Short mmCIF file of C-alpha atoms in Angstrom, two decimals:
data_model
loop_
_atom_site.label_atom_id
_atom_site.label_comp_id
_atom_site.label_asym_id
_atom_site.label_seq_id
_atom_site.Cartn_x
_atom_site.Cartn_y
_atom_site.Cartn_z
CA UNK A 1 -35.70 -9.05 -7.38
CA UNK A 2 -35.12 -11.22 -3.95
CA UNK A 3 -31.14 -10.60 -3.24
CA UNK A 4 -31.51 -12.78 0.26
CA UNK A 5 -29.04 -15.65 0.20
CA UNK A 6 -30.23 -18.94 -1.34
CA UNK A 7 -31.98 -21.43 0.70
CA UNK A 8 -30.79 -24.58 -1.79
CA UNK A 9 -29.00 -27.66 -0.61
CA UNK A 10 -25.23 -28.28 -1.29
CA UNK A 11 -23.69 -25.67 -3.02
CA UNK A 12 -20.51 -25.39 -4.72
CA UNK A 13 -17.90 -25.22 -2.03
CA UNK A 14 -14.84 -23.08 -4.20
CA UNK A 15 -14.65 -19.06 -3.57
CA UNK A 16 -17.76 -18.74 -1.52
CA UNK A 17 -16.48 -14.76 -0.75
CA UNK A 18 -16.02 -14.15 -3.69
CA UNK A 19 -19.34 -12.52 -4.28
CA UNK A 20 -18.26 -10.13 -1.71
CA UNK A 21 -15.24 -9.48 -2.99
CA UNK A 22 -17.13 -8.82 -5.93
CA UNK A 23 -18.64 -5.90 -4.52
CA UNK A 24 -15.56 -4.39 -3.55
CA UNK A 25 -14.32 -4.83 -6.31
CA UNK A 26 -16.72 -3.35 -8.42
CA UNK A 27 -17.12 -7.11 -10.48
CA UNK A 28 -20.56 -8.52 -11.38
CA UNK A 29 -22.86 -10.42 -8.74
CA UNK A 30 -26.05 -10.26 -11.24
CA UNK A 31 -26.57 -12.28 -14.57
CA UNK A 32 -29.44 -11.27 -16.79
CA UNK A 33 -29.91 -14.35 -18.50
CA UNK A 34 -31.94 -14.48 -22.04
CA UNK A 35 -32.65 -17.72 -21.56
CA UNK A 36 -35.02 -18.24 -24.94
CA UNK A 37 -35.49 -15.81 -27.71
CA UNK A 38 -38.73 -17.89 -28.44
CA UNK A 39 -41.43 -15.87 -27.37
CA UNK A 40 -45.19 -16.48 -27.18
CA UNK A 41 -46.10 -12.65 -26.90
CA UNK A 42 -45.13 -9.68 -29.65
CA UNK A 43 -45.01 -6.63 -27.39
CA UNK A 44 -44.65 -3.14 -28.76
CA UNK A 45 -41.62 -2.17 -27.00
CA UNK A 46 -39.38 -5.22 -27.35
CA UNK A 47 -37.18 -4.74 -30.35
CA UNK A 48 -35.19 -8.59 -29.88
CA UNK A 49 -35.06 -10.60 -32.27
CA UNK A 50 -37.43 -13.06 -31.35
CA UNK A 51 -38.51 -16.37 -32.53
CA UNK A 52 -35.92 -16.71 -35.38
CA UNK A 53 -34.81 -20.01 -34.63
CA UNK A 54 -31.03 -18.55 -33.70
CA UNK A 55 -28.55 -20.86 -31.91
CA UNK A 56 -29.57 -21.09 -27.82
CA UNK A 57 -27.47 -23.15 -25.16
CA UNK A 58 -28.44 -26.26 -24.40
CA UNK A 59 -29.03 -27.65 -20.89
CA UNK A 60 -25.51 -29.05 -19.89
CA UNK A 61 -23.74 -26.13 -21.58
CA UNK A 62 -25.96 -23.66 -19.69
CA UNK A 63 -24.92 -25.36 -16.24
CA UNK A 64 -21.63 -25.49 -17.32
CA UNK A 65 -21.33 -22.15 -18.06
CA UNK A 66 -23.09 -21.28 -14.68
CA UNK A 67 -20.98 -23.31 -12.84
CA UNK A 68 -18.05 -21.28 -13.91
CA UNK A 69 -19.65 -18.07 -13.10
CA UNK A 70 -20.50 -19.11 -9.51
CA UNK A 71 -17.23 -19.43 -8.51
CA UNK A 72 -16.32 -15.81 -10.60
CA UNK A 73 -18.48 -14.66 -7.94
CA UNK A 74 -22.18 -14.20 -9.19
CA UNK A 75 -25.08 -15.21 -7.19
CA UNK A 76 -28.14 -13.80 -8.32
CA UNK A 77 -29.95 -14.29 -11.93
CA UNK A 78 -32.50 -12.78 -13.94
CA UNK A 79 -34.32 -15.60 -16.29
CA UNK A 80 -36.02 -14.56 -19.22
CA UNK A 81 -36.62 -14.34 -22.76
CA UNK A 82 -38.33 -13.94 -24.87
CA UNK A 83 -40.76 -15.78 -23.02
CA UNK A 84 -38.43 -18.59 -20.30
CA UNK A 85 -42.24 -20.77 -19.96
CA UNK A 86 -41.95 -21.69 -23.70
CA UNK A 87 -38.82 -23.64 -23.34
CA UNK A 88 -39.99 -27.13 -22.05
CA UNK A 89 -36.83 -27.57 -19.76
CA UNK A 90 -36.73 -24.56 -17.87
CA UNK A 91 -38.06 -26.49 -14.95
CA UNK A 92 -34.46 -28.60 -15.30
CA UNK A 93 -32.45 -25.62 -15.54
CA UNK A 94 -33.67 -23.86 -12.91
CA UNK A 95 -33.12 -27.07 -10.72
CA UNK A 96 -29.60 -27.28 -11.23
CA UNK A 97 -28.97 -23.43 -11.35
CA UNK A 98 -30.70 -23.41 -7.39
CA UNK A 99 -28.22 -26.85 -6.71
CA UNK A 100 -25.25 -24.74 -7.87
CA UNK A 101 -26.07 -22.12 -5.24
CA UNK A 102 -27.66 -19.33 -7.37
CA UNK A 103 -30.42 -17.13 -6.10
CA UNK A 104 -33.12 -16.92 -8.96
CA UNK A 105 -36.17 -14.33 -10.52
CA UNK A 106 -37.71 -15.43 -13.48
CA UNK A 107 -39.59 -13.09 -15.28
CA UNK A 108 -42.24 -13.74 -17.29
CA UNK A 109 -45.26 -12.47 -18.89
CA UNK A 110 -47.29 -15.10 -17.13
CA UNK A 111 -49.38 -16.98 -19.95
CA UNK A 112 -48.09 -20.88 -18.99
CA UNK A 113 -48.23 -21.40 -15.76
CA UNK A 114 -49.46 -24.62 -14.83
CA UNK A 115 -50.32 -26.26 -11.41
CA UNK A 116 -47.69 -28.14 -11.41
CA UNK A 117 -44.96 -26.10 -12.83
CA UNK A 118 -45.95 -23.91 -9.56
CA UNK A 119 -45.41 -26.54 -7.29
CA UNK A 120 -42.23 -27.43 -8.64
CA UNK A 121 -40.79 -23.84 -8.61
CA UNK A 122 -41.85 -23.60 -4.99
CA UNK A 123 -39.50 -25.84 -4.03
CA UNK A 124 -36.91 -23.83 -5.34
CA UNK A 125 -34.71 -20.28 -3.91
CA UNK A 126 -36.46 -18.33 -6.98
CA UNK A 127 -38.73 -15.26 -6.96
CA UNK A 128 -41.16 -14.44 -9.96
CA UNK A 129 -42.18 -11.69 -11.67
CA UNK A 130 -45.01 -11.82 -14.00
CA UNK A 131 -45.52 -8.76 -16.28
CA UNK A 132 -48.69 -7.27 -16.29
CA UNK A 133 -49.27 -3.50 -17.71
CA UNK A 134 -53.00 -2.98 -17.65
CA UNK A 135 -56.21 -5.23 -16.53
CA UNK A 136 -58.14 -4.07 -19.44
CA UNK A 137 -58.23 -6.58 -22.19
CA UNK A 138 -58.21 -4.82 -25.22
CA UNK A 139 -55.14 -2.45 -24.00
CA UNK A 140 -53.22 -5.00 -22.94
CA UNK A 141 -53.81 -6.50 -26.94
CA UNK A 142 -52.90 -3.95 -27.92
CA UNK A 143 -49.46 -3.21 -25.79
CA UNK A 144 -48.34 -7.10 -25.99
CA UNK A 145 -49.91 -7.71 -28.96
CA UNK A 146 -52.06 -10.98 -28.06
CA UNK A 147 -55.32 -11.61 -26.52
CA UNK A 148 -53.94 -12.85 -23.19
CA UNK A 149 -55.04 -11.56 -20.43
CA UNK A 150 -57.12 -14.76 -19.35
CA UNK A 151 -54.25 -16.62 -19.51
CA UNK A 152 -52.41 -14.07 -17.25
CA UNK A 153 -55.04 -13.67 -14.85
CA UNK A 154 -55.35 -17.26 -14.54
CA UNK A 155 -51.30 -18.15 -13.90
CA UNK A 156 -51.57 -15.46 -11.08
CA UNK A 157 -54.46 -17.11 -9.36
CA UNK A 158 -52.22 -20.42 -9.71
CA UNK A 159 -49.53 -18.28 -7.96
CA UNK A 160 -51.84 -17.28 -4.52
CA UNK A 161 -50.19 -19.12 -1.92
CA UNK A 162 -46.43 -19.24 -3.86
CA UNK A 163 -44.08 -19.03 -0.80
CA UNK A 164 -41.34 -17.37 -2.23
CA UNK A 165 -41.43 -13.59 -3.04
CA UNK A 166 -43.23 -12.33 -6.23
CA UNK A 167 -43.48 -9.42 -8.11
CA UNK A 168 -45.93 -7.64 -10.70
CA UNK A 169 -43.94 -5.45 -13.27
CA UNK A 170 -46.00 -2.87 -14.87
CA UNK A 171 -44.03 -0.73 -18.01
CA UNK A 172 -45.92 2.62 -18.25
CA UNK A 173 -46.74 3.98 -21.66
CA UNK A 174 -49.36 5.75 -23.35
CA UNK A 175 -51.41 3.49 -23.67
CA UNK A 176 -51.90 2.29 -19.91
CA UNK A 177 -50.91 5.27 -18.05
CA UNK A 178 -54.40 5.38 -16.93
CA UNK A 179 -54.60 2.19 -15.65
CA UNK A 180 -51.01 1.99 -13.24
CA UNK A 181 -52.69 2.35 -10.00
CA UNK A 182 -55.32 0.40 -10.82
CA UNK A 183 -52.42 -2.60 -11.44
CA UNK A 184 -50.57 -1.55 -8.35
CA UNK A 185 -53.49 -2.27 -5.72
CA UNK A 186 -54.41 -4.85 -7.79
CA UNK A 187 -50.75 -6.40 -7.03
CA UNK A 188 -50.50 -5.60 -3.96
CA UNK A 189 -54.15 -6.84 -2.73
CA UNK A 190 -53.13 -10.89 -4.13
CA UNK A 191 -49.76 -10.61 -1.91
CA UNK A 192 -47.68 -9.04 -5.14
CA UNK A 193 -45.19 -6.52 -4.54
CA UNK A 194 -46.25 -4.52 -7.82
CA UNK A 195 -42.97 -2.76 -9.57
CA UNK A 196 -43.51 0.17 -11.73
CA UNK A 197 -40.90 1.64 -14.58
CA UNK A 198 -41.36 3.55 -17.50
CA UNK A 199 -41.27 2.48 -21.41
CA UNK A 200 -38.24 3.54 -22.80
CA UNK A 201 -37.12 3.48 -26.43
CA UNK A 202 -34.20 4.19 -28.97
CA UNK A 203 -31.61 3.65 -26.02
CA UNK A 204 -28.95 1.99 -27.75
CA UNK A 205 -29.87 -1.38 -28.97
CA UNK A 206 -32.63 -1.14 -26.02
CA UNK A 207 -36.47 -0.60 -27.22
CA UNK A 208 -38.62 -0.33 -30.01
CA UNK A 209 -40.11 3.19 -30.55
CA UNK A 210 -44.11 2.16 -31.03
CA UNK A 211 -46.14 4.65 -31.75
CA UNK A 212 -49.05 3.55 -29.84
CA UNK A 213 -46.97 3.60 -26.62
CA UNK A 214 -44.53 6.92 -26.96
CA UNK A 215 -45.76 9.38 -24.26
CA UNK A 216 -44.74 12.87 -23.25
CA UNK A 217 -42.52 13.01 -20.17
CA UNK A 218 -44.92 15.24 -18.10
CA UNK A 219 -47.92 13.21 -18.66
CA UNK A 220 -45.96 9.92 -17.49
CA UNK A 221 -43.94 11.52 -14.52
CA UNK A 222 -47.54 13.02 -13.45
CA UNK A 223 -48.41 9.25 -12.88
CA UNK A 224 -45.29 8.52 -11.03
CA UNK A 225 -45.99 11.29 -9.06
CA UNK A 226 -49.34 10.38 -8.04
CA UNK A 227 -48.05 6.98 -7.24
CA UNK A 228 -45.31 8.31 -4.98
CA UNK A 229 -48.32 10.43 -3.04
CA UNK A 230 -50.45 8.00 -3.10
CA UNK A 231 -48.17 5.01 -1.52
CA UNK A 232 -49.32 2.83 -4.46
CA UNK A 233 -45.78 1.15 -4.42
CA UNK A 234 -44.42 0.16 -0.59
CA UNK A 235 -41.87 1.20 0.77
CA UNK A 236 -37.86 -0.30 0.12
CA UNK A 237 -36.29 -0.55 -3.22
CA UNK A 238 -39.43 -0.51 -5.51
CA UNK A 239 -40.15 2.75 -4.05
CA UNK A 240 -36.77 4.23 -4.45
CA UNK A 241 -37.06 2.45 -8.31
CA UNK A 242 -40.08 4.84 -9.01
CA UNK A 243 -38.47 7.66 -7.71
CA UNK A 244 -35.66 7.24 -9.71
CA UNK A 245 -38.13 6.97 -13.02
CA UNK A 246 -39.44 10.18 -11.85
CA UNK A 247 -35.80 11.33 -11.95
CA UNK A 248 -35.23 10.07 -15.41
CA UNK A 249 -38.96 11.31 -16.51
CA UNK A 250 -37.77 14.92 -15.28
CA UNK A 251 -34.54 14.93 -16.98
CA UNK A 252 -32.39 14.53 -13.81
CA UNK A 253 -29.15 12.93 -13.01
CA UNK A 254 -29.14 9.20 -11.70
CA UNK A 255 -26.61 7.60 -10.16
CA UNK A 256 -23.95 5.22 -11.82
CA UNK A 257 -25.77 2.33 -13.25
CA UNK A 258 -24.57 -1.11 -12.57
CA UNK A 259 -23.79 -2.19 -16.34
CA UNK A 260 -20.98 -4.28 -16.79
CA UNK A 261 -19.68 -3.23 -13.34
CA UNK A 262 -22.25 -5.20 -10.69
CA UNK A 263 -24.12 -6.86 -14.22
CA UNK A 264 -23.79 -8.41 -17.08
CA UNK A 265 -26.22 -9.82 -19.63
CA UNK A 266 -26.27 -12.72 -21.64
CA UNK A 267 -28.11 -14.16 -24.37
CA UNK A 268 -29.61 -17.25 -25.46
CA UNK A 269 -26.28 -18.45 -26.98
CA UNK A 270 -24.11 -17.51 -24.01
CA UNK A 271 -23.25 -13.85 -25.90
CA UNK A 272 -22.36 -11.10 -23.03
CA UNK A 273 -22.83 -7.42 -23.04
CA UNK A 274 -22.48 -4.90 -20.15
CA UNK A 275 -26.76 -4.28 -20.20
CA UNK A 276 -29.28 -5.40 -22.79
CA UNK A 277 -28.84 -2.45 -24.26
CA UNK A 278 -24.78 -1.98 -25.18
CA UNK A 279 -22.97 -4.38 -27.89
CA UNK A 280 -21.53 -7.69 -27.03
CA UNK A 281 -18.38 -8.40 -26.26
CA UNK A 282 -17.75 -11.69 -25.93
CA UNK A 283 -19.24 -15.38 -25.61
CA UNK A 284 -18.77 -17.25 -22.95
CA UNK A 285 -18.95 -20.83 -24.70
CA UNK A 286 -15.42 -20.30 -26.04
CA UNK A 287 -14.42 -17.27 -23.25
CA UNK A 288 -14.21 -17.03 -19.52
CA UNK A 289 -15.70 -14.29 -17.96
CA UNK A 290 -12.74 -12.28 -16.82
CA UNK A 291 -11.38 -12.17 -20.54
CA UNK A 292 -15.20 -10.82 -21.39
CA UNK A 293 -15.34 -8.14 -18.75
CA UNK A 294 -11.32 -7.30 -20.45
CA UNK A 295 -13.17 -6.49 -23.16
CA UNK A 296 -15.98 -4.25 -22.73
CA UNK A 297 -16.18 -0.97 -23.59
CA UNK A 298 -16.13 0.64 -20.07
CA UNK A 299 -15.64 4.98 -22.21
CA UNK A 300 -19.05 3.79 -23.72
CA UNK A 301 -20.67 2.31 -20.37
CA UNK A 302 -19.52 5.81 -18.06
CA UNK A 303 -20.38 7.90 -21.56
CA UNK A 304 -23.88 6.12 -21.00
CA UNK A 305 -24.44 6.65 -17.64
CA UNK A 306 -23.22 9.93 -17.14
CA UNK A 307 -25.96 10.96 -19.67
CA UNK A 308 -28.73 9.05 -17.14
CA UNK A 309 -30.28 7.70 -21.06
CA UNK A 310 -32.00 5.16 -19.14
CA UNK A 311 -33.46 3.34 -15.90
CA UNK A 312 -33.33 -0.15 -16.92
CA UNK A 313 -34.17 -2.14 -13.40
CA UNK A 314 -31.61 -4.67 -13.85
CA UNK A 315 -28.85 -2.06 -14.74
CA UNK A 316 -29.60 -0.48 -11.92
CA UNK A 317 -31.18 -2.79 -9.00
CA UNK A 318 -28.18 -4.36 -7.42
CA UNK A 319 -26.25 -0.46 -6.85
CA UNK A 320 -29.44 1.23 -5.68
CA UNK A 321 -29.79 -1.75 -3.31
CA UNK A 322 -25.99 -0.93 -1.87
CA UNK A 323 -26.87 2.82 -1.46
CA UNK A 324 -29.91 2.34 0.52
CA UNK A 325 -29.34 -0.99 2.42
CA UNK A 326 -31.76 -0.45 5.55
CA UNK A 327 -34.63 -0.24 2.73
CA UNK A 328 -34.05 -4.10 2.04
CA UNK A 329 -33.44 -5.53 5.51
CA UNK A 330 -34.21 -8.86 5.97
CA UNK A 331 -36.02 -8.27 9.03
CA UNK A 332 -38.29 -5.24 7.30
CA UNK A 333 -41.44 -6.69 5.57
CA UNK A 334 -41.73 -5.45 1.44
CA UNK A 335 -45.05 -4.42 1.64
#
């Protein structure tokens, strides 16, 4: 979620406006990297195929890789999974993504942070955000499907003097919609910017429909709108993020999302697709990334968006941030 510029020594020298060329040009700046499909949790709402042993790229491929899509002009990347804390080298990777000049958030649902793992991140340009949908226990077994919540609890106390920004993401279903300001000023209280979107399911290829979590759109948009009068969430893009859910919630029209256009994802095995949710088109292990983005399905993307099916954040963060630029200003404190 940070979009400053990265604070890392030394990097690459080749095509250094590209990434605003980029943004003229309409070509990606943001990678949504699935950088494991190994996952420690089993969430409701996550319909990946996790922990099934598939193919995922190794460290020198993945900097590889990276290296070539720094100078194709992308900056910023989302890490995750699955669950990024379960792969014993993502300390590494992360090291030599900052050294290539990439501005980082890894997102995580928190359950493996050590001491020193913090310390080590801190040294590096990358923001975190932990997931964290409810503080009561037995809910939040029952949404992520462990008993974790000490563990979580515990990671963010390791995170209370973390220098770099960090985030609490909290997905709003049935099950927790009680609890959503209670998870906000709990976020905000330990120096968390909290970030709040709704559960969303049978988009696409994008979310499992749990029973347990489906909700009607009037009770959840009630919540956003009781966060919105309440000024639960601050002010800048997390606040114009939960007015756009409301939006969604109340069957309104969003703006263009960013998919395949300011984003990409990728998978584990270097696989891209315009969003998580859309069909891949390409892998970038045997394929650059302007032959990938040749090959997209842009009538499906616009057929997509025009129909406002979804508010993904990370299909939609890096436009809303170019619409309203004075609500991310440097200069302008988040909370």
């Amino acid at each position: 979620m940070n979009f400053h510029a990265p604070r890392y020594s030394n990097p690459p020298s080749p095509r250094k406006q590209s990434a605003l060329l980029n943004l003229i040009k309409g070509r990606p700046v943001l990678a949504i990297f699935e950088f494991t499909l190994m996952c420690n949790s089993a969430c409701g709402y996550c319909n990946l195929p996790l922990n099934q042993k598939r193919y995922e790229l190794s460290r020198a491929e993945i900097k590889r890789i990276f290296t070539d899509l720094y100078r194709s002009g992308i900056r910023h990347i989302f890490i995750q999974g699955g669950e990024p804390l379960v792969r014993k080298d993502l300390p590494d990777v992360l090291e030599d993504l900052a050294a290539l000049g990439f501005a980082l958030t890894l997102v995580t649902n928190g359950t493996r942070f050590t001491s020193e793992l913090v310390a080590r991140l801190a040294k590096l340009p990358v923001s975190i955000s932990v997931s964290l949908d409810t503080l009561n226990r037995e809910r939040y077994q029952r949404i992520r499907g462990r008993d974790q919540l000490p563990q979580v609890l515990a990671g963010l106390e390791l995170l209370k003097d973390f220098p770099n920004p960090k985030h609490l993401t909290c997905i709003v279903s049935e099950q927790n919609r009680h609890d959503v300001k209670e998870v906000a000023g709990f976020a905000r209280a330990r120096g968390f910017t909290p970030i709040i979107g709704a559960y969303h399911w049978d988009v696409l290829a994008y979310g499992k429909a749990d029973a347990e979590l489906i909700y009607e759109r009037e009770t959840v948009a009630a919540v956003f709108k009781d966060l919105l009068t309440s000024n639960a969430v601050p002010r800048g893009y997390v606040r114009n993020y939960a007015k756009d859910n409301l939006r969604w919630l109340e069957g309104k029209k969003l703006n263009a999302c960013d998919a395949g256009k300011y984003s990409i994802a990728i998978d584990a095995s270097g696989k891209v697709s315009a969003c998580l949710a859309m069909p891949q088109a390409g892998n970038l292990r045997q394929q650059n990334l302007d032959q990938i983005l040749r090959s997209l399905d842009r009538t499906a993307i616009k057929d997509c968006s025009d129909q406002s099916s979804c508010n993904i954040l990370c299909s939609r963060v890096v436009g809303s941030k170019l619409r309203h630029p004075l609500a991310n200003y440097p200069g302008k404190p988040s909370v």
